mmCIF file of C-alpha atoms in Angstrom:
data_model
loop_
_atom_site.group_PDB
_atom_site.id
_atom_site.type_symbol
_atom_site.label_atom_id
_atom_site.label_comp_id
_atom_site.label_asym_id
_atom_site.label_seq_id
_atom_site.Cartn_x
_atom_site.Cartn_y
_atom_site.Cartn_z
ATOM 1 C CA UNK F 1 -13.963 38.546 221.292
ATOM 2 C CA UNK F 2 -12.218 40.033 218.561
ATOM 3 C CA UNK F 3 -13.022 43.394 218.736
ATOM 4 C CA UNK F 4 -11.860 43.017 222.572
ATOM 5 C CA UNK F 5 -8.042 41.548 221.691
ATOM 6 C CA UNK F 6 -7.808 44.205 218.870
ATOM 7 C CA UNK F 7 -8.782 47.125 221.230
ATOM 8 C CA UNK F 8 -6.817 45.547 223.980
ATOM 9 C CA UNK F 9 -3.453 45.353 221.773
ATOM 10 C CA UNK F 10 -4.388 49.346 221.223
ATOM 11 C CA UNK F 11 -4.197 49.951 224.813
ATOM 12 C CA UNK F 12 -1.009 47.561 224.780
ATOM 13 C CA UNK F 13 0.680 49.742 222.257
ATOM 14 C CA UNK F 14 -0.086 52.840 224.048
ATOM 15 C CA UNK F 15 1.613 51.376 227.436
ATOM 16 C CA UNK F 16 4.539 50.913 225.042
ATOM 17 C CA UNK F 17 4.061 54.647 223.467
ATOM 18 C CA UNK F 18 4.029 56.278 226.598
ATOM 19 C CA UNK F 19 6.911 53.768 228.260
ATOM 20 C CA UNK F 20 8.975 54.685 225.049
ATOM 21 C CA UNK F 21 8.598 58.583 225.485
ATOM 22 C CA UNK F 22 9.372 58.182 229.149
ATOM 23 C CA UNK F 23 13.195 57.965 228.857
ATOM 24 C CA UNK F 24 12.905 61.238 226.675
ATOM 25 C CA UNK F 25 11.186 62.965 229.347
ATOM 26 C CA UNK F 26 13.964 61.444 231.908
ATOM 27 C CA UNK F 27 16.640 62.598 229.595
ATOM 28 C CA UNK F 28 15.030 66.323 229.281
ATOM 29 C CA UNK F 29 14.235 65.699 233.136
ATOM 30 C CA UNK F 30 18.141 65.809 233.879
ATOM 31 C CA UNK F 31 18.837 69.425 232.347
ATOM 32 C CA UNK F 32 16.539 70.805 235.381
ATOM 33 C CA UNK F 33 17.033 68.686 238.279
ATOM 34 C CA UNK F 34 19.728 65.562 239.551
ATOM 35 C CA UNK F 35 18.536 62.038 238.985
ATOM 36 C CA UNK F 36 17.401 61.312 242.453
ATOM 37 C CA UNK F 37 15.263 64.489 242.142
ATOM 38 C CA UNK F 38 13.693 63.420 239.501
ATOM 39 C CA UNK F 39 13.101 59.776 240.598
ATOM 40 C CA UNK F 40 11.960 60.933 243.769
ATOM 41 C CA UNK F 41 9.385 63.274 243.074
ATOM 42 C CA UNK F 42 8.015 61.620 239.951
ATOM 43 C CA UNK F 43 7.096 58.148 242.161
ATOM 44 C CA UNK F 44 5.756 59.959 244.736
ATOM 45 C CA UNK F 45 3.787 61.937 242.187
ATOM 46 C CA UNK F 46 3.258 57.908 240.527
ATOM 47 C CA UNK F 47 2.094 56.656 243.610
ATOM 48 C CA UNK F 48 -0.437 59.293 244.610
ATOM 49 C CA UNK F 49 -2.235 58.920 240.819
ATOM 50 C CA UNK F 50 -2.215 55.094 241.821
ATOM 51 C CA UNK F 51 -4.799 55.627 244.601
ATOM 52 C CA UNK F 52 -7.871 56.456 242.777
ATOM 53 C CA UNK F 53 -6.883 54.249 240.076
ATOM 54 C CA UNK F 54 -7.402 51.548 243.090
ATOM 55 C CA UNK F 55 -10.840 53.196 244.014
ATOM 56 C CA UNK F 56 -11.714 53.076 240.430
ATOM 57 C CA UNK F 57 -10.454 49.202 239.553
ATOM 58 C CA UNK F 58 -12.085 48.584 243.244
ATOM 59 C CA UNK F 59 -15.498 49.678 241.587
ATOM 60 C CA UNK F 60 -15.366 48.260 238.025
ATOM 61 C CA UNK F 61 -14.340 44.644 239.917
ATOM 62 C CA UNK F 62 -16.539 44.670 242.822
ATOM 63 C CA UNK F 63 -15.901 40.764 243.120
ATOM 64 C CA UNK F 64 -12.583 41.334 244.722
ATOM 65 C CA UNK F 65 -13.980 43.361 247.239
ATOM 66 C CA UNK F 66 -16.929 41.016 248.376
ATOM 67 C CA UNK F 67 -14.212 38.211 248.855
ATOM 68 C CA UNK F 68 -11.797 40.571 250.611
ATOM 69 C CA UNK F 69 -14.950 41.022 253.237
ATOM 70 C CA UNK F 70 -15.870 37.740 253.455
ATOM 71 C CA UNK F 71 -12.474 35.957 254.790
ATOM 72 C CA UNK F 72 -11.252 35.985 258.074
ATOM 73 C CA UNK F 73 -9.958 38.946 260.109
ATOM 74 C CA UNK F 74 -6.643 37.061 260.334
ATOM 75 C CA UNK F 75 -6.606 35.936 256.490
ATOM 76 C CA UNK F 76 -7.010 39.507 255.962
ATOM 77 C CA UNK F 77 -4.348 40.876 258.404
ATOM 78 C CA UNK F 78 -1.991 38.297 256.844
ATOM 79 C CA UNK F 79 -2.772 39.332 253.261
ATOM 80 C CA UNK F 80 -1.755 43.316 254.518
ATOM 81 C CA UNK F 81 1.420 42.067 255.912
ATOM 82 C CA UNK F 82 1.535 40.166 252.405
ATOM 83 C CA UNK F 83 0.705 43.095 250.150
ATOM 84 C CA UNK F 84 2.770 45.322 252.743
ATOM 85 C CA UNK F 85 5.655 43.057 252.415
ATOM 86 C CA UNK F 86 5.837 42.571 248.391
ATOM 87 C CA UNK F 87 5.477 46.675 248.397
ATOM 88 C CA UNK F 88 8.475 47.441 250.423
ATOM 89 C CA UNK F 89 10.817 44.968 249.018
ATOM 90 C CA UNK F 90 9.529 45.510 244.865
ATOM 91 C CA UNK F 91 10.108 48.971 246.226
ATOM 92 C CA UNK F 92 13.442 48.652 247.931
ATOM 93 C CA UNK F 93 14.475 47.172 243.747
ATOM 94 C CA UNK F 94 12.705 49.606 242.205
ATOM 95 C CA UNK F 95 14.649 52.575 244.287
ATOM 96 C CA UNK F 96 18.242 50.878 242.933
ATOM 97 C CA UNK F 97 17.283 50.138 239.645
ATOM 98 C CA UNK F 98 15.312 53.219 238.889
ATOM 99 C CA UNK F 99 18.290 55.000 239.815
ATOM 100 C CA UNK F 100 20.865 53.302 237.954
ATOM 101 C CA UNK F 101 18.795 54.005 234.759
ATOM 102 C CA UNK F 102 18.208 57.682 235.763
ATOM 103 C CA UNK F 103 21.625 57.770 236.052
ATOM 104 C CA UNK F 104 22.952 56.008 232.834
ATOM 105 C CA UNK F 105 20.609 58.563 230.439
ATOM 106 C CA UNK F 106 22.891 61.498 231.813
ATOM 107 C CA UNK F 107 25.586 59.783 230.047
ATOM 108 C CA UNK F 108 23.928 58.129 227.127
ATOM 109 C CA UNK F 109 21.108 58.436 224.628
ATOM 110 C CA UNK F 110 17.576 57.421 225.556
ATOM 111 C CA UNK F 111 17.312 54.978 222.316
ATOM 112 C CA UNK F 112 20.277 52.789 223.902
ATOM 113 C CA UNK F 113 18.874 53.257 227.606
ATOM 114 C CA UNK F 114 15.822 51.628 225.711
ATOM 115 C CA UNK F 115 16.743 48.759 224.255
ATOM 116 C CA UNK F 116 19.833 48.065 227.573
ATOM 117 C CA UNK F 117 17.095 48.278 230.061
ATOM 118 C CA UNK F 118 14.847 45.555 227.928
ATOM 119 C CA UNK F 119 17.541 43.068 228.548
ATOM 120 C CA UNK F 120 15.446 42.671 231.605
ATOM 121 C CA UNK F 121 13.483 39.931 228.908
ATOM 122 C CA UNK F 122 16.516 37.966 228.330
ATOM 123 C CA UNK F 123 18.292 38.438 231.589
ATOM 124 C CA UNK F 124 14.863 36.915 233.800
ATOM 125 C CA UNK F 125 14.848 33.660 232.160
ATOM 126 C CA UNK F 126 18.887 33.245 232.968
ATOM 127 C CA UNK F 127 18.501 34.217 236.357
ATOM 128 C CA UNK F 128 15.809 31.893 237.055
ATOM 129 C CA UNK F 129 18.526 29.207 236.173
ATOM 130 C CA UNK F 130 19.479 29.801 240.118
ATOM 131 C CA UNK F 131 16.012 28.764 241.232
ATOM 132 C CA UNK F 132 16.089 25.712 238.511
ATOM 133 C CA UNK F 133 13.812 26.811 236.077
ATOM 134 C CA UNK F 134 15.062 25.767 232.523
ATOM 135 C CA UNK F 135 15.780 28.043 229.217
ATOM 136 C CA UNK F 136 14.223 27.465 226.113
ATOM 137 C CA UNK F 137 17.041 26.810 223.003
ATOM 138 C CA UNK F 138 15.057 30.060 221.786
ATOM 139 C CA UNK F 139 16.318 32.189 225.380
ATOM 140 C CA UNK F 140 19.750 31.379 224.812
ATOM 141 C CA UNK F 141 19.777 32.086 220.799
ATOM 142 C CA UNK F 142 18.571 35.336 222.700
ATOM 143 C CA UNK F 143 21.074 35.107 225.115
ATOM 144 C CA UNK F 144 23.582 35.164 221.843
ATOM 145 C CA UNK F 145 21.940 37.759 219.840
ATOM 146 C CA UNK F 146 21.477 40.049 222.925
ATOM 147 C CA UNK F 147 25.441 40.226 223.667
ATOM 148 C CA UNK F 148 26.231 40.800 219.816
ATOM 149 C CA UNK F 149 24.084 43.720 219.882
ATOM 150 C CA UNK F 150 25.588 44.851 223.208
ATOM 151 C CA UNK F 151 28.423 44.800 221.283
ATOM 152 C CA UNK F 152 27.516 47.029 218.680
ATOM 153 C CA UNK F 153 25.243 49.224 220.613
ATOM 154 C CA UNK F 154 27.876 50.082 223.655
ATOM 155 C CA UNK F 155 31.100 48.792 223.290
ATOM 156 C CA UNK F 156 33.732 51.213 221.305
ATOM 157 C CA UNK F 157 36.719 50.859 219.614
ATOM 158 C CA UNK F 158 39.158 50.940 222.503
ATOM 159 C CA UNK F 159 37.016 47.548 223.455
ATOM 160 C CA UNK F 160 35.735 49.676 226.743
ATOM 161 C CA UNK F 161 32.218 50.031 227.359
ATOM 162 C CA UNK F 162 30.237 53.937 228.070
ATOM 163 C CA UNK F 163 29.815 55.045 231.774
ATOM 164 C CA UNK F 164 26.201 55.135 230.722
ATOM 165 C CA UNK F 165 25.689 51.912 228.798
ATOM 166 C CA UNK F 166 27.510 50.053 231.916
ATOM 167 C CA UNK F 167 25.196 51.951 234.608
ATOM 168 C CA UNK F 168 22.113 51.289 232.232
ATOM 169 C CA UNK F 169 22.505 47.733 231.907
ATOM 170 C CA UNK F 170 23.230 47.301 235.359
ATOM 171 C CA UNK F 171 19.562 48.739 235.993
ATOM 172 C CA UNK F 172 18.588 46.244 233.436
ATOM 173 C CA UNK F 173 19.641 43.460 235.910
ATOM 174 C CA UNK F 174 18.015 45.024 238.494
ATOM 175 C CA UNK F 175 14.632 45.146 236.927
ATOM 176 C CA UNK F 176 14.976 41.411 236.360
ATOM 177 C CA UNK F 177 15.312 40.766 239.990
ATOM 178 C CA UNK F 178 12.293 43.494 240.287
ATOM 179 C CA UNK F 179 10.542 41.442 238.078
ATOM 180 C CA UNK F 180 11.280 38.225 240.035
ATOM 181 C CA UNK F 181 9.495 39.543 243.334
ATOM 182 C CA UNK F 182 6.798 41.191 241.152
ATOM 183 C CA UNK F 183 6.291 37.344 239.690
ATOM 184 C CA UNK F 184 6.216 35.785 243.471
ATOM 185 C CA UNK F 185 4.281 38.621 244.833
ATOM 186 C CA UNK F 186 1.260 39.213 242.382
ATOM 187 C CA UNK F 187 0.114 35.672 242.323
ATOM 188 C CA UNK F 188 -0.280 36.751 246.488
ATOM 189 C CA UNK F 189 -1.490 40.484 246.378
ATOM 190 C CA UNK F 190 -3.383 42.949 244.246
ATOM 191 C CA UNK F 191 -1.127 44.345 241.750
ATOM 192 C CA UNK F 192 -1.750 47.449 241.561
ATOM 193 C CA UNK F 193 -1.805 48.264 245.225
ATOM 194 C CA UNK F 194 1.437 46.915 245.383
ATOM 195 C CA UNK F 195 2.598 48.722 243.040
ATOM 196 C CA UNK F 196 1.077 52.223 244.754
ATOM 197 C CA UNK F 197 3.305 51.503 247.518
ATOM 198 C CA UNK F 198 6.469 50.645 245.564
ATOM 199 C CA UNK F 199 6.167 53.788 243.878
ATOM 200 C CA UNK F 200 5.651 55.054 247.768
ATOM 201 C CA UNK F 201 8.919 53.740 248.574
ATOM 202 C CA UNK F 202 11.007 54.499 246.147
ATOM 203 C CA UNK F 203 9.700 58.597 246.564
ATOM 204 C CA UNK F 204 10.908 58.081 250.215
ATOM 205 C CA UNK F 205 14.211 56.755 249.976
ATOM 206 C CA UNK F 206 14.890 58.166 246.824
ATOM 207 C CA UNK F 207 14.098 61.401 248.521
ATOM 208 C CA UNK F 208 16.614 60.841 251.625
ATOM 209 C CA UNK F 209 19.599 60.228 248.730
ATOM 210 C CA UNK F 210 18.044 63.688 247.233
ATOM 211 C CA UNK F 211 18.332 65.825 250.411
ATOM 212 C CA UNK F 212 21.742 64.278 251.140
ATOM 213 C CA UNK F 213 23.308 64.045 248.024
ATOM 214 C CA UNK F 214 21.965 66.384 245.951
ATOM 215 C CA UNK F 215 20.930 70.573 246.596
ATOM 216 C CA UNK F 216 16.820 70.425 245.426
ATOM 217 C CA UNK F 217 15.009 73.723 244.825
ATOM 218 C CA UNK F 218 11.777 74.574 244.045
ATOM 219 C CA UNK F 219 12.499 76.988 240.813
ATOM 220 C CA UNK F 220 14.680 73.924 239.358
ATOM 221 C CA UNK F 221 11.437 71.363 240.224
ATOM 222 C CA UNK F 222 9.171 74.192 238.654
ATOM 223 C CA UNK F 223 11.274 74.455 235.602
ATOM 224 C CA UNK F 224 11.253 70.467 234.958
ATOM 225 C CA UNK F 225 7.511 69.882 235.704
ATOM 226 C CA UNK F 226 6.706 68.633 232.537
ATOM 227 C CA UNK F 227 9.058 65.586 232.262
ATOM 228 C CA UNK F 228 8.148 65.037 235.832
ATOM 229 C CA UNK F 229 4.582 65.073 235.437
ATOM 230 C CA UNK F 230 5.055 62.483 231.968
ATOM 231 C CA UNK F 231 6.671 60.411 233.843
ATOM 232 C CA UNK F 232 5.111 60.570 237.080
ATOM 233 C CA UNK F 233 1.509 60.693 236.212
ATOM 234 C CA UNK F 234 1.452 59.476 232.471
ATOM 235 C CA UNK F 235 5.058 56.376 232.926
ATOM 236 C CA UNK F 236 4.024 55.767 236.250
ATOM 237 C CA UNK F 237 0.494 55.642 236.672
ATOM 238 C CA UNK F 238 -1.478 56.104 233.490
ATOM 239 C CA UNK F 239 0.702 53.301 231.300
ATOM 240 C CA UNK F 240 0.792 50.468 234.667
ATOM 241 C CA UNK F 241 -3.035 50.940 234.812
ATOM 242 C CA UNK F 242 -3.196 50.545 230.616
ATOM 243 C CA UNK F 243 -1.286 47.545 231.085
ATOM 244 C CA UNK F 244 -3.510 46.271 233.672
ATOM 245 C CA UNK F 245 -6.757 46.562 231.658
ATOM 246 C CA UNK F 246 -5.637 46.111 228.194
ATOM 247 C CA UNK F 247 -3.261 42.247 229.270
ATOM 248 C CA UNK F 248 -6.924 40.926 230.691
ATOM 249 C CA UNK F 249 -8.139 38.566 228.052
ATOM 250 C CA UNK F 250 -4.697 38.542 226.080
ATOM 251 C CA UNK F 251 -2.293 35.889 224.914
ATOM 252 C CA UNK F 252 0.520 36.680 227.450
ATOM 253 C CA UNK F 253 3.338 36.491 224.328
ATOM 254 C CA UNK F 254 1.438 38.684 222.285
ATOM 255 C CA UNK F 255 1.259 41.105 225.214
ATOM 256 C CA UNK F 256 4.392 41.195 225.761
ATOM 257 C CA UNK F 257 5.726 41.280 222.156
ATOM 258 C CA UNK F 258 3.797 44.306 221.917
ATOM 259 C CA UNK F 259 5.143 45.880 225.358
ATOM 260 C CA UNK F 260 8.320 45.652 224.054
ATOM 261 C CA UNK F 261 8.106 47.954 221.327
ATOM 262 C CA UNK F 262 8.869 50.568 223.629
ATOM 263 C CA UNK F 263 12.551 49.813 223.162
ATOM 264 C CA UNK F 264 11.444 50.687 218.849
ATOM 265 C CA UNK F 265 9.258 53.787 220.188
ATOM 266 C CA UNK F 266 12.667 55.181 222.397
ATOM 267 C CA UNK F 267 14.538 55.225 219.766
ATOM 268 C CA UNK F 268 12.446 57.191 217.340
ATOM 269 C CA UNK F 269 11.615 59.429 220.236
ATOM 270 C CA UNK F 270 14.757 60.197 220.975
ATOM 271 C CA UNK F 271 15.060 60.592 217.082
ATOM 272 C CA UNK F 272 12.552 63.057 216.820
ATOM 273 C CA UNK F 273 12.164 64.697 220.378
ATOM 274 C CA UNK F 274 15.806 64.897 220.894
ATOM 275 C CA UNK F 275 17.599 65.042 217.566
ATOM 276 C CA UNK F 276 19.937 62.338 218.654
ATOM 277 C CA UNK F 277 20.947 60.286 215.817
ATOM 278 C CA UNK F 278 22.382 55.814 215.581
ATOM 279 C CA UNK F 279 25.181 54.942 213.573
ATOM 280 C CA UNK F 280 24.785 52.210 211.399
ATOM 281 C CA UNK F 281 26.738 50.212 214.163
ATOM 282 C CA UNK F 282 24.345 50.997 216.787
ATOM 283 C CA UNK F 283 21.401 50.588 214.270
ATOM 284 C CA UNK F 284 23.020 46.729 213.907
ATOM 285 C CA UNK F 285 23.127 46.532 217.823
ATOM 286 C CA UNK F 286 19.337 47.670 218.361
ATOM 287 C CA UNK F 287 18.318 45.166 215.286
ATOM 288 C CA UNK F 288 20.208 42.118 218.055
ATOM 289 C CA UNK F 289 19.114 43.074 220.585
ATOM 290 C CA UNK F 290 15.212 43.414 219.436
ATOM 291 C CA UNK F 291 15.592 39.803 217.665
ATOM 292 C CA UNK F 292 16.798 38.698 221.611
ATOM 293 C CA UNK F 293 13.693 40.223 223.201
ATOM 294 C CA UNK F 294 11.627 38.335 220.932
ATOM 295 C CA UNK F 295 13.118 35.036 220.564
ATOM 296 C CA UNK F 296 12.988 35.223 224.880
ATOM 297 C CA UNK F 297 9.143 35.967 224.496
ATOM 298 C CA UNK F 298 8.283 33.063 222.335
ATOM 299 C CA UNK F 299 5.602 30.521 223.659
ATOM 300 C CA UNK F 300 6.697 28.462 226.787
ATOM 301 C CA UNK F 301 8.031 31.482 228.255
ATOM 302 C CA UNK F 302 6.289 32.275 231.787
ATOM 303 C CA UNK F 303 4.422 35.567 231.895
ATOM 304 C CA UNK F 304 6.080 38.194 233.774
ATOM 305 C CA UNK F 305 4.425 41.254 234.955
ATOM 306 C CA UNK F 306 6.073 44.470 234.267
ATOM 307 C CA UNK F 307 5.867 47.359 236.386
ATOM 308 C CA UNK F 308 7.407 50.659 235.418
ATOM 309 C CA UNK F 309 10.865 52.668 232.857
#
C-alpha cells in the first residue's frame, strides 16, 4: 500500500510538472497565433486524445461497463442527457475562463498567471458561502494571506492593478465556478468523458470567436505546433488522465497539496524556459499566496476535482 501512495504522489507531481510548463507553452503559444487560436485548436486537439484514453480506462475498469449494460434503457438515456448536460455547461466555463487566462499571459508572466489562476483553491470555498457551505478559520487565514500576496504579486505603485493580472484572476474565478459544476457533475457522470466533451466544446466555440475575431492561417498554426501540441495533448489530455489514475487510493489533501505545486513549477519554468525574472516583491506575493493555497487545502476541506490550465 505504500509503494502504491508513493508511486501515485509521482504521477501526482508529474500532473503538476506538466500543468506548470503549460502556461510556458501558452505564453510561447501567443508569439505564433491569437489566444482563441490557440485555445481552440489545442482542446479540440485535448478532446480527441481523450477518446482512447476512455477506450483504454473502459478496459482496465471493466466493472463500469457491466453496470452501464445492466440498467435500464431509460436509466441509461437519462445518464447521456446527464453526462451530455455536465459536458456542455463545464464546457460553456471552461470556453470563458480558458480564455481569460489565454488572454492575461499576453500581458503578464506565466509565474504570476500561475499562482492568480490557483486562487481557484481559495476562491471555491468562499463561493460556496452562497450555497451555505461553511469556511474553515484556516480558508479565511487563506482568504487573508491570498489578498496580501495579490498585493505584492500584481498591484504597482500607482495602487492600479496589470491588464494581465486583472484578466488572469478573473479566469481564476471562473475556474472556481468550473470547478463547482465539475463537483455536482462527477458524483453523476464519468469524469473523464465529461471532460472529452468539455474540451469538445470549448474547440467549437472557441473556434467561432477565432474565425470572427481573429485572421487564423495555417503557416502561423504550423509555426506554433509545439506549444499547441504540449498543451493540447500533454495539459489537456496526458496530465487529466495522470490525475485520474494517480488520486485513486490517495488522501484527497495530500493530492491536492501536491497538484498545487504547479503554481512553484510555473514559476521556475518561466524562470528557466523564458528568462523572466520576480522581484523580491513578487517573490513575497508568490510566498502568500502559496501559504493561502495550502491553509484552504487543509483537512475538512471537500475534495474538488480539477480539470485542466
Amino acid at each position: 500500500m505504500k509503494k502504491q501512495q508513493i508511486r501515485n504522489s509521482l504521477i501526482l507531481f508529474l500532473t503538476a510538472f506538466i500543468w506548470g510548463v503549460a502556461f510556458v507553452a501558452q505564453s510561447k503559444g501567443m508569439d505564433y497565433v491569437e489566444p482563441f487560436t490557440f485555445n481552440g485548436v489545442r482542446s479540440v486537439i485535448g478532446g480527441l486524445f481523450l477518446i482512447p484514453c476512455i477506450f483504454v480506462l473502459n478496459k482496465l475498469n471493466p466493472e463500469r461497463q457491466t453496470e452501464y449494460r445492466t440498467m435500464s434503457p431509460e436509466n441509461q438515456k437519462a445518464g447521456r442527457k446527464k453526462l451530455m448536460t455536465g459536458g456542455i455547461l463545464c464546457g460553456i466555463v471552461f470556453f470563458v475562463a480558458s480564455n481569460l487566462q489565454q488572454f492575461g499571459i499576453v500581458y503578464t508572466t506565466v509565474g504570476k498567471a500561475g499562482f492568480i489562476t490557483a486562487m481557484y483553491i481559495v476562491i471555491v470555498p468562499i463561493l460556496g458561502l452562497f450555497f451555505r457551505r461553511k469556511c474553515s478559520p484556516a480558508v479565511w487565514l487563506g482568504v487573508l494571506l491570498a489578498v496580501g500576496g495579490l498585493y505584492f504579486l500584481c498591484i504597482t505603485d500607482g495602487f492600479a492593478i496589470g491588464q494581465g493580472e486583472l484578466l488572469v484572476f478573473l479566469c481564476a474565478v471562473g475556474f472556481s465556478i468550473h470547478i463547482m459544476v465539475i463537483d455536482h457533475y462527477t458524483q453523476l457522470v464519468d469524469g473523464v468523458k465529461m471532460s472529452c466533451i468539455q474540451f469538445l466544446v470549448n474547440g467549437f466555440l472557441s473556434g467561432i470567436c477565432m474565425f470572427v475575431f481573429e485572421s487564423p492561417n495555417m503557416r502561423s498554426l504550423l509555426a506554433a505546433w509545439q506549444p499547441i501540441l504540449y498543451a493540447g495533448i500533454l495539459s489537456c489530455g496526458v496530465a487529466y488522465t495522470l490525475q485520474i489514475v494517480g488520486q485513486k487510493g490517495m488522501n484527497p489533501t495530500v493530492a491536492s497539496l501536491i497538484l498545487s505545486l504547479e503554481s512553484v513549477i510555473s514559476v521556475l519554468a518561466g524562470l528557466v524556459l523564458l528568462k523572466q525574472e520576480m522581484s523580491g516583491r513578487e517573490i513575497l506575493g508568490c510566498a502568500l499566496m502559496f501559504a493561502a493555497i495550502i491553509l484552504a487545502q487543509l483537512p475538512g476541506r471537500k475534495k474538488k476535482e480539477r480539470i485542466l490550465s
